[in-house]
mmCIF file of C-alpha atoms and ligand atoms in Angstrom:
data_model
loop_
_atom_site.group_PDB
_atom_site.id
_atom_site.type_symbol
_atom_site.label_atom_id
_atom_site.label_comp_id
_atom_site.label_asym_id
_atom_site.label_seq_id
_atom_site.Cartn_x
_atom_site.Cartn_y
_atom_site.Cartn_z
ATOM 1 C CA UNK A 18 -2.947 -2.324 -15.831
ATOM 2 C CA UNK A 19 -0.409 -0.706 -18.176
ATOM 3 C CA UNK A 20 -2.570 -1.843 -21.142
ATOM 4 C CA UNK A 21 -5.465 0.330 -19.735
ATOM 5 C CA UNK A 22 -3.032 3.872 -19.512
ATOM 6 C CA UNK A 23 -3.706 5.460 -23.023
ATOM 7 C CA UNK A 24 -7.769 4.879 -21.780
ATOM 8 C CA UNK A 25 -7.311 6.292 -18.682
ATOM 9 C CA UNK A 26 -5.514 9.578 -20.356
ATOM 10 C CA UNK A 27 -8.526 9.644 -22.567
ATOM 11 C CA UNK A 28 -10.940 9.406 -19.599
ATOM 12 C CA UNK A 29 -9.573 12.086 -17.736
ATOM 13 C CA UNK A 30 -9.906 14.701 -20.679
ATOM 14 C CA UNK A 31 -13.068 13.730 -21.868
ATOM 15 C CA UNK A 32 -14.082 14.330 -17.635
ATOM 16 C CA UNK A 33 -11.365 17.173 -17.052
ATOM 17 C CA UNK A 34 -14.368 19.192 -15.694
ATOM 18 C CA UNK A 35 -14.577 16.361 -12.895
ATOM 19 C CA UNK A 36 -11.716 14.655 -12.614
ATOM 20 C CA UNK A 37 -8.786 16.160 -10.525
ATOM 21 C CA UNK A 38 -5.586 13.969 -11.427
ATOM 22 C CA UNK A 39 -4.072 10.668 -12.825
ATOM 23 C CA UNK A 40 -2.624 7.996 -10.262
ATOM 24 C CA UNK A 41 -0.776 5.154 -10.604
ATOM 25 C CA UNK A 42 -0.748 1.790 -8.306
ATOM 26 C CA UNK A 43 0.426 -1.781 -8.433
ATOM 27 C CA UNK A 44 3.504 -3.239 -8.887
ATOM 28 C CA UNK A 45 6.582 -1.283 -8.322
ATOM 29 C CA UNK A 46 9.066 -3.889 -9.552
ATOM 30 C CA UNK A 47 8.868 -2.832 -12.789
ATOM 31 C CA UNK A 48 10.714 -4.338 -15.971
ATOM 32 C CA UNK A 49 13.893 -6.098 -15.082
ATOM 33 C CA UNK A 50 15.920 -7.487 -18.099
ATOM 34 C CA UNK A 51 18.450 -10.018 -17.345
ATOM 35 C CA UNK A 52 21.032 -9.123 -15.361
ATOM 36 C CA UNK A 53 19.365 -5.591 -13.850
ATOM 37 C CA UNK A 54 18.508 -4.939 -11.068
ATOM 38 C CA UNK A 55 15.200 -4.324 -8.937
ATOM 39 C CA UNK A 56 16.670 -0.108 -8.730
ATOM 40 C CA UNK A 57 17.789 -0.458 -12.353
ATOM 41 C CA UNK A 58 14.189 -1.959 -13.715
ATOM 42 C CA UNK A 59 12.684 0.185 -16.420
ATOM 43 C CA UNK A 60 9.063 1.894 -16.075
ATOM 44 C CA UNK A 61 6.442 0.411 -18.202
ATOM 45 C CA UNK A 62 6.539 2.172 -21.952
ATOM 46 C CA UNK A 63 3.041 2.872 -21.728
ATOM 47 C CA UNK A 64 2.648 4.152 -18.051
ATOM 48 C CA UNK A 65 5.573 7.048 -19.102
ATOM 49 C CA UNK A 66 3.990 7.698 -21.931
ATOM 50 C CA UNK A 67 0.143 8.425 -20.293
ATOM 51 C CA UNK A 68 1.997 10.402 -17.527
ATOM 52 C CA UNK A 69 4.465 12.560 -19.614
ATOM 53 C CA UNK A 70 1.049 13.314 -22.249
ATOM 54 C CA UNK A 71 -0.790 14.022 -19.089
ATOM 55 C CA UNK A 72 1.954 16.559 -17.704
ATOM 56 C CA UNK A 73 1.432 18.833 -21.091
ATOM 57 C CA UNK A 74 -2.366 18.664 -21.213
ATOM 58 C CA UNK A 75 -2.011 20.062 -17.561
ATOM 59 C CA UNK A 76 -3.351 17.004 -15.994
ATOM 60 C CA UNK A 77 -2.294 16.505 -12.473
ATOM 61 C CA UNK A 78 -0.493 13.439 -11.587
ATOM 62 C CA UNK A 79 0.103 11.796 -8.510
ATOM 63 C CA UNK A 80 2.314 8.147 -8.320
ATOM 64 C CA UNK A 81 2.430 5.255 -5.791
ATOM 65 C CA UNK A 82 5.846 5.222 -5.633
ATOM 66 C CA UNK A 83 8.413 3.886 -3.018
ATOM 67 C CA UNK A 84 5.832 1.659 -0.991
ATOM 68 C CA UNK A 85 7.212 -1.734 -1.327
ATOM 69 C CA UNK A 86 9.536 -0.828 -4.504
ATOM 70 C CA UNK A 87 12.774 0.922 -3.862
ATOM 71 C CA UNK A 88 13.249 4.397 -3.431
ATOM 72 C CA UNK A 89 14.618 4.614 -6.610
ATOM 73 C CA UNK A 90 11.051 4.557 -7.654
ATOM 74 C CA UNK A 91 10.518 8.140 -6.052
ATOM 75 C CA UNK A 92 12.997 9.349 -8.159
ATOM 76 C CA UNK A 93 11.716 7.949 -11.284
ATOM 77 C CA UNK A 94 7.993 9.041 -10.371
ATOM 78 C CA UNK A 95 9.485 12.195 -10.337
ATOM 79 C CA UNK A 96 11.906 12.946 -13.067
ATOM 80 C CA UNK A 97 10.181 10.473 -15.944
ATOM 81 C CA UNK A 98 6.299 10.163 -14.249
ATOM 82 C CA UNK A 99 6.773 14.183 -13.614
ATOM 83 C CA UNK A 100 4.880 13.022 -10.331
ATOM 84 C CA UNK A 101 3.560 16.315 -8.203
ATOM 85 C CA UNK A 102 2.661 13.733 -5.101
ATOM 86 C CA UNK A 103 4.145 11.034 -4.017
ATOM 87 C CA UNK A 104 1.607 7.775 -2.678
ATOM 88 C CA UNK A 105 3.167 6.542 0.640
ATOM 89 C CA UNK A 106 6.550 6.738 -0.597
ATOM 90 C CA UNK A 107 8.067 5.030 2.614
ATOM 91 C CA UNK A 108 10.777 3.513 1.142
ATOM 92 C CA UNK A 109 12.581 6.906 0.320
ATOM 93 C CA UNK A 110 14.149 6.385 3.465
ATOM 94 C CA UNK A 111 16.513 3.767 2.520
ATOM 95 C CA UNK A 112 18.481 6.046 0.440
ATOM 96 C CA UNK A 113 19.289 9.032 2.582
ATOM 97 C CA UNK A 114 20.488 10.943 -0.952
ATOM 98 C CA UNK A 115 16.894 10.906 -2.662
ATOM 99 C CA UNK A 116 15.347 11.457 0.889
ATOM 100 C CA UNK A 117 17.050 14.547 1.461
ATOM 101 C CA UNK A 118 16.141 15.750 -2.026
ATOM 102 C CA UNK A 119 13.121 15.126 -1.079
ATOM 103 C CA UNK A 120 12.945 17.171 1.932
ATOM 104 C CA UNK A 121 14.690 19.866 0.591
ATOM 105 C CA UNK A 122 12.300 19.950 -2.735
ATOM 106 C CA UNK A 123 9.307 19.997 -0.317
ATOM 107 C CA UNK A 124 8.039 16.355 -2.278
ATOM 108 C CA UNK A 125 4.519 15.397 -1.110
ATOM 109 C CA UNK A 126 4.072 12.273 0.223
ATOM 110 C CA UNK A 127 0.231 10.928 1.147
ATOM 111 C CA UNK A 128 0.578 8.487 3.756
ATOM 112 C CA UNK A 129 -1.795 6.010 4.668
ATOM 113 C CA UNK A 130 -1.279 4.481 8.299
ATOM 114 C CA UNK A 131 -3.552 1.623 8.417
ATOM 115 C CA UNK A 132 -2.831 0.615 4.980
ATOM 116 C CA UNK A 133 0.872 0.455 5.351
ATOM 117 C CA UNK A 134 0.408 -2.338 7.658
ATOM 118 C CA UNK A 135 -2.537 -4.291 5.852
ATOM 119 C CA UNK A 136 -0.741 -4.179 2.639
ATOM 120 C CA UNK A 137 3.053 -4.994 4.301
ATOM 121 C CA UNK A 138 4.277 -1.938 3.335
ATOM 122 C CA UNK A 139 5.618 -1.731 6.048
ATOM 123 C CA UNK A 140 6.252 -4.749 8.595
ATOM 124 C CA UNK A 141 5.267 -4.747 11.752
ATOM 125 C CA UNK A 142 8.312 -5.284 13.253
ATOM 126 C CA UNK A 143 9.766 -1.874 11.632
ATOM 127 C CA UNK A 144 11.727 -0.382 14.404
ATOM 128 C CA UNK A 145 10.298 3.109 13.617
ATOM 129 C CA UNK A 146 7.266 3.765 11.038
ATOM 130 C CA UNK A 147 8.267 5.604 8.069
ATOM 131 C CA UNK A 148 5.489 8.332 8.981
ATOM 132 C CA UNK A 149 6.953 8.982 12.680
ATOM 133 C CA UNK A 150 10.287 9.723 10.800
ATOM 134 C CA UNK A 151 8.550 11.976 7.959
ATOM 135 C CA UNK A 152 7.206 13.706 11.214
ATOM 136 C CA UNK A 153 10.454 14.168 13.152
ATOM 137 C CA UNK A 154 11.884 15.258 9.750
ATOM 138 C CA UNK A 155 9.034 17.783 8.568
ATOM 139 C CA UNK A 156 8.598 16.658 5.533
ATOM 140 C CA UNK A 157 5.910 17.240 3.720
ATOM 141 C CA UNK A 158 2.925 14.584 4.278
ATOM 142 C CA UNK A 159 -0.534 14.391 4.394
ATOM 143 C CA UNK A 160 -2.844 11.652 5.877
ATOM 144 C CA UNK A 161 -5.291 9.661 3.466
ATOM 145 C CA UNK A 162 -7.137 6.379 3.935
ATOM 146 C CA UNK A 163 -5.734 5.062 0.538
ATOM 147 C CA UNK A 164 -8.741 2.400 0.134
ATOM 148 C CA UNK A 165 -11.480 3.171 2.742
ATOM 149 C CA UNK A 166 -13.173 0.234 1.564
ATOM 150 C CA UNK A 167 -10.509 -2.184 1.866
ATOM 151 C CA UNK A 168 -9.141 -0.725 5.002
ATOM 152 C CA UNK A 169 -12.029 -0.094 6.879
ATOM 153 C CA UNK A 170 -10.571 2.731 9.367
ATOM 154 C CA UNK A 171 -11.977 6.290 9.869
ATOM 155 C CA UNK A 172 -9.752 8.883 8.856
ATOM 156 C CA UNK A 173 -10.311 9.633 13.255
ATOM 157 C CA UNK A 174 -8.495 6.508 13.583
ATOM 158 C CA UNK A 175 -6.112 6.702 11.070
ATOM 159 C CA UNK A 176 -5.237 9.621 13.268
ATOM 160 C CA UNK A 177 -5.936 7.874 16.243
ATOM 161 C CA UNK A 178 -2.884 4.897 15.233
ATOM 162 C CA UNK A 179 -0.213 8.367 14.463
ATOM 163 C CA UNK A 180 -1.414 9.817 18.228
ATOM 164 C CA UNK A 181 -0.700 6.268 19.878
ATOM 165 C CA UNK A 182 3.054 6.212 17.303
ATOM 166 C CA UNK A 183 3.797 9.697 18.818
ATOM 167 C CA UNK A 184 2.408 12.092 16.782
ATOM 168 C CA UNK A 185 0.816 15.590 17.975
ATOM 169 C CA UNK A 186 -1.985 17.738 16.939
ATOM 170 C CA UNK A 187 0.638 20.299 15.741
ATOM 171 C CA UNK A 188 1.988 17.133 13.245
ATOM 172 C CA UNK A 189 -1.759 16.148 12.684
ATOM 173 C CA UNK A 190 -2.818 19.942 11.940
ATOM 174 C CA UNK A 191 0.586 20.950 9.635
ATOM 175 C CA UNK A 192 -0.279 17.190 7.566
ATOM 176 C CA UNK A 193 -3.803 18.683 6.493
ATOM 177 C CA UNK A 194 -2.980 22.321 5.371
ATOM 178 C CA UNK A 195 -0.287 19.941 3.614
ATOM 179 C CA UNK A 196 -2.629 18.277 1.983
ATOM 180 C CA UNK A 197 -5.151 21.371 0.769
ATOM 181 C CA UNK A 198 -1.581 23.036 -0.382
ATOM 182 C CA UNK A 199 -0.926 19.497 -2.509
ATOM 183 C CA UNK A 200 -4.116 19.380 -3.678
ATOM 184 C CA UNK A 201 -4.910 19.319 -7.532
ATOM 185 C CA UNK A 202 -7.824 22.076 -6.959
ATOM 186 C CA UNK A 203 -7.824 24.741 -9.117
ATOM 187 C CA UNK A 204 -5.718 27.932 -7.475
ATOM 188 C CA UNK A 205 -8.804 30.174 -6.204
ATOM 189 C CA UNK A 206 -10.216 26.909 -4.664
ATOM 190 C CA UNK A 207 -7.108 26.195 -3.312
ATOM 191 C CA UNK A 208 -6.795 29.323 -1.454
ATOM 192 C CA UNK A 209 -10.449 29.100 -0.012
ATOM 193 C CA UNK A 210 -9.655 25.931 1.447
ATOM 194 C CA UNK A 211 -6.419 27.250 2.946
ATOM 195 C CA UNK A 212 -8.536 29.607 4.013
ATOM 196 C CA UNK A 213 -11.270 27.915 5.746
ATOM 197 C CA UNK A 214 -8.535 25.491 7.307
ATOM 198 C CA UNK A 215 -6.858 28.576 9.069
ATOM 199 C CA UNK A 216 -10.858 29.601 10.261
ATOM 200 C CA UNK A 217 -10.862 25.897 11.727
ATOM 201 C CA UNK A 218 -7.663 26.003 13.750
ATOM 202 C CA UNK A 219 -7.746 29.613 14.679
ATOM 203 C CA UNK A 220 -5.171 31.108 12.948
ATOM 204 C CA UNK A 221 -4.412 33.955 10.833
ATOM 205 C CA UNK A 222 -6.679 37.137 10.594
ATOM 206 C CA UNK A 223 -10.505 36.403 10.432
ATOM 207 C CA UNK A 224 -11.504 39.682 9.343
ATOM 208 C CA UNK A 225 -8.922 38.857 6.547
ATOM 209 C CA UNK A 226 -8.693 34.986 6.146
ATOM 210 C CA UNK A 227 -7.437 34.984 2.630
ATOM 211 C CA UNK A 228 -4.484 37.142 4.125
ATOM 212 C CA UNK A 229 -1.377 35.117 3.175
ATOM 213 C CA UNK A 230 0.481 33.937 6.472
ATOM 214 C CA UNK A 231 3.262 31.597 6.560
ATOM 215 C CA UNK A 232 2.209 28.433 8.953
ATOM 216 C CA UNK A 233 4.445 28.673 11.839
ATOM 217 C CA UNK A 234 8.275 27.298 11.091
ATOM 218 C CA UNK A 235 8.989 25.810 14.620
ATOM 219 C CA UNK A 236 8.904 21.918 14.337
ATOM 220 C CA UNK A 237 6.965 20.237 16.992
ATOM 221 C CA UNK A 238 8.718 17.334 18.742
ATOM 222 C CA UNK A 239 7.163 14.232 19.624
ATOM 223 C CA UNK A 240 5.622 14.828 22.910
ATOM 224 C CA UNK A 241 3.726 12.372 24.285
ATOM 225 C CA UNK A 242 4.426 8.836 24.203
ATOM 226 C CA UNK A 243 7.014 7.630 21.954
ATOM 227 C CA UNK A 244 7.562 5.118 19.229
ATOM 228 C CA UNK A 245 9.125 2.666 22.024
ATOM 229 C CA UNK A 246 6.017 3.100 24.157
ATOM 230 C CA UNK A 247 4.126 2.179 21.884
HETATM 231 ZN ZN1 ZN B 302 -2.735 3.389 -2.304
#
């Protein structure tokens, strides 16, 4: 409710010591004025404003952006929301310009299997799920539930659906230390989790496990089963 944004600004200072970031959902089509178009349709005045306050009182912001709007919404989420993560974001794809900026800039998306589908997100009949491609492409994604309530689905089978599209541990792994290194914890927290995640899978040094080391490069492929098995 864009009526509600200046509120929710206030909220999140007067809780800063609890509350981790801002996050916008809804309707994507924004403002169009006559003659514009759906990719030309203006942000809501008081949305940018709550978002571009929130960026200089250090309040971390995350947008749903790009999950039945066009991807032009990613870009706005970005330049005028000053977005850090991107919510499902699917829709980047249809503009291969943004989506490579995207990839090359590292841009967080949180993806939410289950939801995609129960929302129409994405149809069913999508030849390939946006989430196999982020995959194949490694970008940067995590794996969320979006509204465990509403969806229903464990984050096991959440992971579960991405094993049966084609995904492997190695995707399933590299989308969580994604998601601790987009996290909105504070730095030293941040770190610990890293940390602890690297204790989990068995890597780095566990004499040492706050010892920076670079999460291996090589891209796993999608091994078993494939999207057309499916
Ligand atoms: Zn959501």
């Amino acid at each position: 409710m864009n009526k509600w944004s200046r509120d929710i600004l206030e909220l999140c200072e007067e809780f800063s010591h609890s509350v981790m970031g801002i996050d916008i959902a809804g309707d994507e089509a924004g403002k169009t004025l006559k003659g514009e178009t759906e990719e030309e349709a203006m942000l809501d005045e008081e949305d940018v404003w709550a978002f571009q306050q929130a960026k200089q009182k250090g309040i971390h912001r995350t947008v749903h952006a790009g999950e039945v709007g066009p991807p032009q919404m990613v870009q706005k989420a970005l330049d005028v929301l000053h977005a850090e993560r991107i919510g499902h974001g699917y829709n980047v794809l249809k503009d291969s310009k943004i989506y490579q900026k995207c990839l090359l800039n590292g841009v967080h998306f949180e993806t939410c299997p289950h939801s995609s589908y129960y929302t129409g997100a994405v149809p069913l009949a999508t030849a390939k799920h946006p989430i196999v491609r982020f995959a194949e492409d490694g970008a940067n994604f995590s794996i969320s539930r979006d509204d465990p309530t509403v969806t229903m689905a464990s984050l096991q089978e959440e992971y579960d659906l991405l094993v049966d599209w084609g995904l492997t541990e190695a995707h399933l792994v590299r989308a969580n230390f994604n998601a601790a290194m987009a996290s909105f914890l504070p730095e030293k927290e941040k770190q610990d989790l890293i940390a602890k995640l690297k204790g989990i899978y068995g890597m780095g040094d566990p004499e040492n496990p706050c010892r920076t080391e670079r999460i291996p490069e090589t891209q796993p492929s999608v091994q078993f089963r494939t999207w057309n098995d499916r």
